[in-house]
Amino acid sequence: MTGLAEMLLLAAPGLPLLLTLPGPGLGLRWRLPLALLPAAAVLFLPAGLQVALPWMLLGGSGLGLDAATRGWLAAAVLFWALLIRAMKFHRSRRATTLALLALAGQLGAILSVEAAGFLCFSSLMGYAFCGLLAGAPGGRRRHAARTGLALLVFADVLLFEALLLSSLEGTLATARTAAPSNLYLVLAVLGFGLRAAFWPFHRWLLEAGGGRPSTWPLLGWALPVTTGVLGLVRWLPPTESSAPLPALLLLLSAAGALAGARRSLPAAAGLLALGAGLGLLYPAWWLAWGQGFALAGIAAGAAWLLAGGLRAAPAEGRRGPSPAEAAAARFMRFGETTLPRWRNRVLARLAALVPRAGWRRLPERLEAPLRRWTLSATLFVALAVLLALLARFSGPD
Amino acid sequence: MSRETALPLLILGSSLLPGLLIFFLAEKRVVLRTLLNMTGALVKLVLVGVMLAGVLAGGQYETRLPLLPGGLELVLRADPLSLLFVTLSTGLWLVTTLYAIGYLENSPHRSRFFGFFSLCVTATVGLAMSGNLITFVLFYELLTLATYPLVVHRGTEVARLAGRKYLAYTLAGGAALLLATVWLYALAGTLEFTEQGFAAGLPERHRPALVAIFALMIAGLGVKAALVPFHGWLPQAMVAPAPVSALLHAVAVVKAGAFGIVRVVYDVFGIDFATSLGVTLPLALLASATILYGSLRALFQDDLKRRLAFSTVSQVSYIALGAAVVGPAATVGGLVHLVHQGVQKITLFFCAGNLAETLGIHRVSEMNGVGRRMPWTMAAFTLAAFGMIGAPPLAGFISKWYLGLGALEAEQGWVMLVLAGSSLLNAAYFLPIVHAAWFRPPPARWPDERRFGRLETAWALLLPPLVTALLTLLLGLLAAAPFSPLEWTWFIVEREYAR
């Protein structure tokens, strides 16, 4: 029974990964439902189950199930069951593959018992989600995909640095450290805040949700927001001491989201940021109730979204590029056109200083016979023979 | 001659002999040439495996031959560090040989090409197994001579100019290295690599000279390692065929330079002595500047191979950075990146070659929708690109992890900023390629399409990048497994830092 349970635990993220490979006999329609089955079965396994993967990553990783994980897993299974039915990923092989990768990523992140594994799986989920957006119809969603990808990369870098600090200060087991520095806390909060599309980095999620079909907002809520909040819950707070600085960041984000647009997807995420920020100020409360609060918030947000109570698209029409995008475009133009022009000008001036003379054609004339390979090979062998002779006759008498 | 003495020579001979024979084969002797190539590669792999098993069992493999008057010998020695590079070179030579056979099918001058190809690997393996500095310099120069004909292989004016530039840079670098070697021999009286560095025992009065020698050596090795400002030859050398680019960037030339820097820091000067001389920080700064500069230049390249070339300029400097940041974790990060960067970069160059050969694509702007036409090639490219960015759980993540950890342990937090900046730049120049390939609509027709039956390209071109892409995944995912490159580098570093 234990063996079967462990296999189910491994199959939860493993089967979706396997099903991304092309294979005969299994149509696209059945791949996602099949991929979800092990995760659904894992819900009924006893808590405390754990599978160690000692050869993986940085000195070992693993998957496990406890009471809190079961709640997150149940939410994920429910979300995916709804999404598979509503979004019809099977209409496209690319969408099916990306959905399978996103599913594997999210399930792996939920079941991971240590931070490096969580980072791996959640990154996979994030990139796959951006891929789904990029392949979706509509210029707005493709724009959202590019923005989301840039933010995801930035978040990954921040979380990587946080993980390094955690490893140095404490343990990778849950990225909780004995004496966390403010830097670690700020990096972790920023990283997960970016991933969860907290204000002011929320716009791309709104863009992803607009237009048809209307289940795109649920996909955004189920994947990046849920996994980002799960990261906050898992990684923070590290100890029972309050952490005012990162708490302030979260509270500011919540205030901005709630003030900017009530009854919208970012506002709902802002409430979760509010809870996390309060949790950093009152860690005893967060340690006791944080998981429940976050799960309840995720479930409530999803229900409200499905009921049509949350606005999940930008209110105004399409705008031009953001200041960051305009700056990036200017930087690229500078590097692709202006810099080479300056470089060529400098090189031309330098070349003008060197007089053209017959001696410059000498290397070419010397090179011509070397290009005949038989001569080159012969010279090489002759060099080897000479060295051997030197070695033979330069030894001690 | 005992087995322990003969094995290093046999390993050299397993590529030297087929190479010399191939030179004299007529162009139409395709089967015999392929047989010689593949047999040599497989025999070398087996011999390296035997040597690996022997070293793990405590055996010592060393060959000494008199070379020059005064007691200077040609020394080939298998220590854990040399085996890391030898194994990488041998394994990647096998896949590159297979790839080159497919790539150059029906091309002219194949005998010449494969002859020098084999000589190049001979020189690389000899350099890796060098037991002293004079042997290292000898094979370092032989590597230059063996690779020049590969760079100019196409025979065009552009190729000849690139070859001339390559030769000018590398011979100047070799001259600097030779000068430093002679100078050091005059001071130290020996050139044997030792675990704590043979220059470490020199008197205090030689410190200024030793700093100058270190600078000369780094300059000489920095040419092949493409350290700024000695990197100029590398982007030009991209005119060579894709197997040559793959060999230069992943297996032989740049790795030889980086490997040489590691040898100089650890086995010539010793890490403690190098730190006391005050040379490690400038080296770290130079490597960091190269990392960021290479990534910035890569960002602005539309030519795919030039973009990958500048990426190599950046990525190889991680190895130098790991050597310069004092501490076991950083050293592990630098050394394991020797392997990881090689596997990832060779995948990218194989894919670039596939795109050029199958569809006539040479520029990033021509890659829209190519993922639909060549899904396996682009899947390999995507994996390797994410590995270069450092996305977990791929190989590049492991290297960057240990480099970052080492920087924190050595209280050089600024290195984390370099790593973070480099990762962001890597993403900036790789992700647009991945996005365009998979999510943009393809053009009505490709620049120069060839069909290969049901496969997206020739099987000899498709298999190698798939193998190396899978390795990219496994090297990261199973990094903590026994006998992984990561475990092997820990074995090397624990010996290095043992007091």
PDB file of C-alpha atoms in Angstrom, chain A residues 31-236:
ATOM      1  CA  ARG A  31      -4.657  13.658 -21.760  1.00  0.00           C
ATOM      2  CA  LEU A  32      -5.547  16.368 -19.268  1.00  0.00           C
ATOM      3  CA  PRO A  33      -8.314  14.454 -17.471  1.00  0.00           C
ATOM      4  CA  LEU A  34      -5.998  11.453 -17.249  1.00  0.00           C
ATOM      5  CA  ALA A  35      -3.191  13.631 -15.952  1.00  0.00           C
ATOM      6  CA  LEU A  36      -5.393  14.908 -13.140  1.00  0.00           C
ATOM      7  CA  LEU A  37      -6.342  11.462 -11.839  1.00  0.00           C
ATOM      8  CA  PRO A  38      -3.263  10.746  -9.695  1.00  0.00           C
ATOM      9  CA  ALA A  39      -3.604  14.139  -7.997  1.00  0.00           C
ATOM     10  CA  ALA A  40      -7.269  13.411  -7.270  1.00  0.00           C
ATOM     11  CA  ALA A  41      -6.305  10.025  -5.831  1.00  0.00           C
ATOM     12  CA  VAL A  42      -3.592  11.582  -3.659  1.00  0.00           C
ATOM     13  CA  LEU A  43      -6.309  13.608  -1.905  1.00  0.00           C
ATOM     14  CA  PHE A  44      -7.454  10.407  -0.231  1.00  0.00           C
ATOM     15  CA  LEU A  45      -4.061   9.287   0.956  1.00  0.00           C
ATOM     16  CA  PRO A  46      -3.134   9.591   4.614  1.00  0.00           C
ATOM     17  CA  ALA A  47      -1.336  12.739   5.754  1.00  0.00           C
ATOM     18  CA  GLY A  48       2.320  12.413   6.587  1.00  0.00           C
ATOM     19  CA  LEU A  49       3.157  10.520   3.412  1.00  0.00           C
ATOM     20  CA  GLN A  50       6.505  11.525   1.930  1.00  0.00           C
ATOM     21  CA  VAL A  51       8.720  10.410  -0.924  1.00  0.00           C
ATOM     22  CA  ALA A  52      12.381  11.342  -0.789  1.00  0.00           C
ATOM     23  CA  LEU A  53      14.320  11.947  -4.008  1.00  0.00           C
ATOM     24  CA  PRO A  54      17.878  12.020  -2.676  1.00  0.00           C
ATOM     25  CA  TRP A  55      19.634  12.487  -5.988  1.00  0.00           C
ATOM     26  CA  MET A  56      17.711  15.431  -7.132  1.00  0.00           C
ATOM     27  CA  LEU A  57      18.790  19.014  -7.368  1.00  0.00           C
ATOM     28  CA  LEU A  58      20.822  20.447  -4.512  1.00  0.00           C
ATOM     29  CA  GLY A  59      21.387  17.513  -2.237  1.00  0.00           C
ATOM     30  CA  GLY A  60      17.975  15.944  -2.452  1.00  0.00           C
ATOM     31  CA  SER A  61      14.355  16.858  -2.854  1.00  0.00           C
ATOM     32  CA  GLY A  62      11.019  15.216  -2.234  1.00  0.00           C
ATOM     33  CA  LEU A  63       7.257  15.275  -2.370  1.00  0.00           C
ATOM     34  CA  GLY A  64       4.935  15.037   0.604  1.00  0.00           C
ATOM     35  CA  LEU A  65       1.375  15.354   1.799  1.00  0.00           C
ATOM     36  CA  ASP A  66       0.171  16.928   5.024  1.00  0.00           C
ATOM     37  CA  ALA A  67      -3.107  18.468   6.124  1.00  0.00           C
ATOM     38  CA  ALA A  68      -2.355  21.916   4.709  1.00  0.00           C
ATOM     39  CA  THR A  69      -1.049  20.509   1.438  1.00  0.00           C
ATOM     40  CA  ARG A  70      -4.210  18.496   1.057  1.00  0.00           C
ATOM     41  CA  GLY A  71      -6.243  21.706   1.106  1.00  0.00           C
ATOM     42  CA  TRP A  72      -4.121  23.333  -1.607  1.00  0.00           C
ATOM     43  CA  LEU A  73      -4.191  20.152  -3.651  1.00  0.00           C
ATOM     44  CA  ALA A  74      -7.962  19.957  -3.420  1.00  0.00           C
ATOM     45  CA  ALA A  75      -8.250  23.545  -4.618  1.00  0.00           C
ATOM     46  CA  ALA A  76      -5.903  22.844  -7.524  1.00  0.00           C
ATOM     47  CA  VAL A  77      -7.754  19.676  -8.563  1.00  0.00           C
ATOM     48  CA  LEU A  78     -11.067  21.500  -8.451  1.00  0.00           C
ATOM     49  CA  PHE A  79      -9.752  24.443 -10.438  1.00  0.00           C
ATOM     50  CA  TRP A  80      -8.255  22.218 -13.091  1.00  0.00           C
ATOM     51  CA  ALA A  81     -11.385  20.126 -13.373  1.00  0.00           C
ATOM     52  CA  LEU A  82     -13.327  23.312 -14.127  1.00  0.00           C
ATOM     53  CA  LEU A  83     -10.671  24.674 -16.463  1.00  0.00           C
ATOM     54  CA  ILE A  84     -10.315  21.455 -18.465  1.00  0.00           C
ATOM     55  CA  ARG A  85     -14.035  21.435 -19.062  1.00  0.00           C
ATOM     56  CA  ALA A  86     -14.394  25.117 -19.834  1.00  0.00           C
ATOM     57  CA  MET A  87     -11.280  25.979 -21.792  1.00  0.00           C
ATOM     58  CA  LYS A  88     -11.113  22.955 -24.127  1.00  0.00           C
ATOM     59  CA  PHE A  89      -7.324  22.860 -24.311  1.00  0.00           C
ATOM     60  CA  HIS A  90      -7.557  19.716 -26.440  1.00  0.00           C
ATOM     61  CA  ARG A  91      -8.417  21.782 -29.507  1.00  0.00           C
ATOM     62  CA  SER A  92      -4.710  22.448 -29.947  1.00  0.00           C
ATOM     63  CA  ARG A  93      -1.699  20.246 -29.327  1.00  0.00           C
ATOM     64  CA  ARG A  94       0.322  23.238 -28.210  1.00  0.00           C
ATOM     65  CA  ALA A  95      -2.340  24.310 -25.700  1.00  0.00           C
ATOM     66  CA  THR A  96      -2.618  20.747 -24.389  1.00  0.00           C
ATOM     67  CA  THR A  97       1.140  20.469 -23.929  1.00  0.00           C
ATOM     68  CA  LEU A  98       1.379  23.813 -22.165  1.00  0.00           C
ATOM     69  CA  ALA A  99      -1.608  23.021 -19.963  1.00  0.00           C
ATOM     70  CA  LEU A 100      -0.006  19.705 -18.988  1.00  0.00           C
ATOM     71  CA  LEU A 101       3.230  21.498 -18.107  1.00  0.00           C
ATOM     72  CA  ALA A 102       1.337  24.083 -16.070  1.00  0.00           C
ATOM     73  CA  LEU A 103      -0.571  21.323 -14.274  1.00  0.00           C
ATOM     74  CA  ALA A 104       2.639  19.413 -13.518  1.00  0.00           C
ATOM     75  CA  GLY A 105       4.248  22.595 -12.281  1.00  0.00           C
ATOM     76  CA  GLN A 106       1.416  23.537  -9.963  1.00  0.00           C
ATOM     77  CA  LEU A 107       0.964  20.051  -8.525  1.00  0.00           C
ATOM     78  CA  GLY A 108       4.708  19.684  -8.013  1.00  0.00           C
ATOM     79  CA  ALA A 109       4.903  23.047  -6.274  1.00  0.00           C
ATOM     80  CA  ILE A 110       2.068  22.106  -3.917  1.00  0.00           C
ATOM     81  CA  LEU A 111       3.575  18.725  -3.061  1.00  0.00           C
ATOM     82  CA  SER A 112       7.231  19.854  -2.779  1.00  0.00           C
ATOM     83  CA  VAL A 113       8.705  19.523   0.694  1.00  0.00           C
ATOM     84  CA  GLU A 114      11.662  21.823   0.136  1.00  0.00           C
ATOM     85  CA  ALA A 115      12.285  25.219  -1.345  1.00  0.00           C
ATOM     86  CA  ALA A 116      14.397  24.347  -4.391  1.00  0.00           C
ATOM     87  CA  GLY A 117      11.792  21.871  -5.575  1.00  0.00           C
ATOM     88  CA  PHE A 118       9.068  24.446  -5.010  1.00  0.00           C
ATOM     89  CA  LEU A 119      11.012  26.980  -7.059  1.00  0.00           C
ATOM     90  CA  CYS A 120      11.521  24.501  -9.914  1.00  0.00           C
ATOM     91  CA  PHE A 121       7.931  23.445 -10.185  1.00  0.00           C
ATOM     92  CA  SER A 122       6.445  26.891  -9.702  1.00  0.00           C
ATOM     93  CA  SER A 123       8.761  28.289 -12.400  1.00  0.00           C
ATOM     94  CA  LEU A 124       7.598  25.546 -14.754  1.00  0.00           C
ATOM     95  CA  MET A 125       3.995  26.470 -13.995  1.00  0.00           C
ATOM     96  CA  GLY A 126       4.718  30.146 -14.588  1.00  0.00           C
ATOM     97  CA  TYR A 127       6.444  29.678 -17.938  1.00  0.00           C
ATOM     98  CA  ALA A 128       3.752  27.303 -19.130  1.00  0.00           C
ATOM     99  CA  PHE A 129       1.037  29.773 -18.134  1.00  0.00           C
ATOM    100  CA  CYS A 130       2.788  32.519 -20.096  1.00  0.00           C
ATOM    101  CA  GLY A 131       2.984  30.125 -23.012  1.00  0.00           C
ATOM    102  CA  LEU A 132      -0.753  29.501 -22.837  1.00  0.00           C
ATOM    103  CA  LEU A 133      -1.352  33.244 -22.890  1.00  0.00           C
ATOM    104  CA  ALA A 134       1.069  33.785 -25.746  1.00  0.00           C
ATOM    105  CA  GLY A 135      -0.701  31.189 -27.853  1.00  0.00           C
ATOM    106  CA  ALA A 136      -4.157  32.526 -27.129  1.00  0.00           C
ATOM    107  CA  PRO A 137      -6.092  34.606 -29.635  1.00  0.00           C
ATOM    108  CA  GLY A 138      -6.063  38.354 -29.160  1.00  0.00           C
ATOM    109  CA  GLY A 139      -3.260  40.848 -29.185  1.00  0.00           C
ATOM    110  CA  ARG A 140      -4.025  41.923 -25.626  1.00  0.00           C
ATOM    111  CA  ARG A 141      -3.406  38.420 -24.239  1.00  0.00           C
ATOM    112  CA  ARG A 142      -0.174  38.066 -26.191  1.00  0.00           C
ATOM    113  CA  HIS A 143       0.954  41.397 -24.796  1.00  0.00           C
ATOM    114  CA  ALA A 144       0.005  40.139 -21.337  1.00  0.00           C
ATOM    115  CA  ALA A 145       2.104  37.042 -21.954  1.00  0.00           C
ATOM    116  CA  ARG A 146       5.194  39.094 -22.749  1.00  0.00           C
ATOM    117  CA  THR A 147       4.737  41.294 -19.702  1.00  0.00           C
ATOM    118  CA  GLY A 148       4.019  38.308 -17.479  1.00  0.00           C
ATOM    119  CA  LEU A 149       7.107  36.532 -18.777  1.00  0.00           C
ATOM    120  CA  ALA A 150       9.334  39.520 -18.032  1.00  0.00           C
ATOM    121  CA  LEU A 151       7.926  39.785 -14.507  1.00  0.00           C
ATOM    122  CA  LEU A 152       8.254  36.040 -13.986  1.00  0.00           C
ATOM    123  CA  VAL A 153      11.925  36.108 -14.964  1.00  0.00           C
ATOM    124  CA  PHE A 154      12.530  39.014 -12.611  1.00  0.00           C
ATOM    125  CA  ALA A 155      10.653  37.215  -9.822  1.00  0.00           C
ATOM    126  CA  ASP A 156      12.683  34.061 -10.394  1.00  0.00           C
ATOM    127  CA  VAL A 157      15.918  35.993 -10.048  1.00  0.00           C
ATOM    128  CA  LEU A 158      14.718  37.587  -6.795  1.00  0.00           C
ATOM    129  CA  LEU A 159      13.590  34.252  -5.377  1.00  0.00           C
ATOM    130  CA  PHE A 160      16.855  32.626  -6.410  1.00  0.00           C
ATOM    131  CA  GLU A 161      18.754  35.259  -4.422  1.00  0.00           C
ATOM    132  CA  ALA A 162      16.376  34.778  -1.491  1.00  0.00           C
ATOM    133  CA  LEU A 163      16.894  31.042  -1.622  1.00  0.00           C
ATOM    134  CA  LEU A 164      20.671  31.554  -1.551  1.00  0.00           C
ATOM    135  CA  LEU A 165      20.364  33.747   1.530  1.00  0.00           C
ATOM    136  CA  SER A 166      18.099  31.182   3.128  1.00  0.00           C
ATOM    137  CA  SER A 167      20.590  28.424   2.417  1.00  0.00           C
ATOM    138  CA  LEU A 168      23.388  30.447   3.933  1.00  0.00           C
ATOM    139  CA  GLU A 169      21.421  31.536   6.983  1.00  0.00           C
ATOM    140  CA  GLY A 170      19.436  28.417   7.695  1.00  0.00           C
ATOM    141  CA  THR A 171      18.023  25.578   5.708  1.00  0.00           C
ATOM    142  CA  LEU A 172      16.561  24.877   2.314  1.00  0.00           C
ATOM    143  CA  ALA A 173      13.992  22.589   3.847  1.00  0.00           C
ATOM    144  CA  THR A 174      11.247  25.182   3.937  1.00  0.00           C
ATOM    145  CA  ALA A 175      13.252  28.337   3.253  1.00  0.00           C
ATOM    146  CA  ARG A 176      12.604  29.321   6.819  1.00  0.00           C
ATOM    147  CA  THR A 177      15.651  30.701   8.524  1.00  0.00           C
ATOM    148  CA  ALA A 178      16.685  31.096  12.100  1.00  0.00           C
ATOM    149  CA  ALA A 179      17.702  34.723  11.818  1.00  0.00           C
ATOM    150  CA  PRO A 180      16.311  36.138   8.616  1.00  0.00           C
ATOM    151  CA  SER A 181      17.773  39.294   7.241  1.00  0.00           C
ATOM    152  CA  ASN A 182      15.563  42.079   5.980  1.00  0.00           C
ATOM    153  CA  LEU A 183      17.088  41.512   2.568  1.00  0.00           C
ATOM    154  CA  TYR A 184      15.886  37.918   2.486  1.00  0.00           C
ATOM    155  CA  LEU A 185      12.388  38.924   3.541  1.00  0.00           C
ATOM    156  CA  VAL A 186      12.132  41.756   1.038  1.00  0.00           C
ATOM    157  CA  LEU A 187      13.406  39.558  -1.803  1.00  0.00           C
ATOM    158  CA  ALA A 188      10.926  36.813  -0.954  1.00  0.00           C
ATOM    159  CA  VAL A 189       8.004  39.245  -0.670  1.00  0.00           C
ATOM    160  CA  LEU A 190       8.895  40.983  -3.938  1.00  0.00           C
ATOM    161  CA  GLY A 191       9.434  37.694  -5.732  1.00  0.00           C
ATOM    162  CA  PHE A 192       6.126  36.181  -4.722  1.00  0.00           C
ATOM    163  CA  GLY A 193       4.336  39.474  -5.062  1.00  0.00           C
ATOM    164  CA  LEU A 194       5.454  39.671  -8.691  1.00  0.00           C
ATOM    165  CA  ARG A 195       4.398  36.104  -9.297  1.00  0.00           C
ATOM    166  CA  ALA A 196       1.013  36.597  -7.688  1.00  0.00           C
ATOM    167  CA  ALA A 197       0.432  39.773  -9.723  1.00  0.00           C
ATOM    168  CA  PHE A 198       0.034  41.965  -6.651  1.00  0.00           C
ATOM    169  CA  TRP A 199      -0.409  45.697  -7.246  1.00  0.00           C
ATOM    170  CA  PRO A 200       1.332  47.501  -8.953  1.00  0.00           C
ATOM    171  CA  PHE A 201       2.350  44.493 -11.074  1.00  0.00           C
ATOM    172  CA  HIS A 202      -1.221  43.416 -11.753  1.00  0.00           C
ATOM    173  CA  ARG A 203      -2.040  44.930 -15.105  1.00  0.00           C
ATOM    174  CA  TRP A 204      -0.867  42.011 -17.176  1.00  0.00           C
ATOM    175  CA  LEU A 205      -3.259  39.695 -15.353  1.00  0.00           C
ATOM    176  CA  LEU A 206      -6.138  42.022 -16.166  1.00  0.00           C
ATOM    177  CA  GLU A 207      -5.091  42.066 -19.804  1.00  0.00           C
ATOM    178  CA  ALA A 208      -4.969  38.285 -19.790  1.00  0.00           C
ATOM    179  CA  GLY A 209      -8.509  38.148 -18.488  1.00  0.00           C
ATOM    180  CA  GLY A 210     -10.205  40.364 -21.006  1.00  0.00           C
ATOM    181  CA  GLY A 211     -12.276  39.328 -24.006  1.00  0.00           C
ATOM    182  CA  ARG A 212     -13.408  35.802 -24.733  1.00  0.00           C
ATOM    183  CA  PRO A 213     -13.408  33.149 -23.367  1.00  0.00           C
ATOM    184  CA  SER A 214     -14.285  34.341 -19.903  1.00  0.00           C
ATOM    185  CA  THR A 215     -12.536  31.516 -18.081  1.00  0.00           C
ATOM    186  CA  TRP A 216      -9.155  33.144 -18.709  1.00  0.00           C
ATOM    187  CA  PRO A 217      -9.516  35.142 -15.466  1.00  0.00           C
ATOM    188  CA  LEU A 218     -10.087  31.869 -13.601  1.00  0.00           C
ATOM    189  CA  LEU A 219      -6.918  30.453 -15.173  1.00  0.00           C
ATOM    190  CA  GLY A 220      -5.009  33.513 -14.001  1.00  0.00           C
ATOM    191  CA  TRP A 221      -6.454  33.231 -10.497  1.00  0.00           C
ATOM    192  CA  ALA A 222      -5.887  29.468 -10.311  1.00  0.00           C
ATOM    193  CA  LEU A 223      -2.331  29.465 -11.514  1.00  0.00           C
ATOM    194  CA  PRO A 224      -0.109  32.489 -10.868  1.00  0.00           C
ATOM    195  CA  VAL A 225      -2.121  34.030  -8.024  1.00  0.00           C
ATOM    196  CA  THR A 226      -2.711  30.754  -6.162  1.00  0.00           C
ATOM    197  CA  THR A 227       0.864  29.559  -6.549  1.00  0.00           C
ATOM    198  CA  GLY A 228       2.279  32.954  -5.616  1.00  0.00           C
ATOM    199  CA  VAL A 229       0.180  33.063  -2.455  1.00  0.00           C
ATOM    200  CA  LEU A 230       1.159  29.472  -1.678  1.00  0.00           C
ATOM    201  CA  GLY A 231       4.772  30.583  -1.882  1.00  0.00           C
ATOM    202  CA  LEU A 232       4.155  33.402   0.588  1.00  0.00           C
ATOM    203  CA  VAL A 233       2.462  31.008   2.971  1.00  0.00           C
ATOM    204  CA  ARG A 234       5.218  28.407   2.665  1.00  0.00           C
ATOM    205  CA  TRP A 235       8.198  30.727   2.872  1.00  0.00           C
ATOM    206  CA  LEU A 236       6.960  33.411   5.277  1.00  0.00           C
TER     207      LEU A 236
END
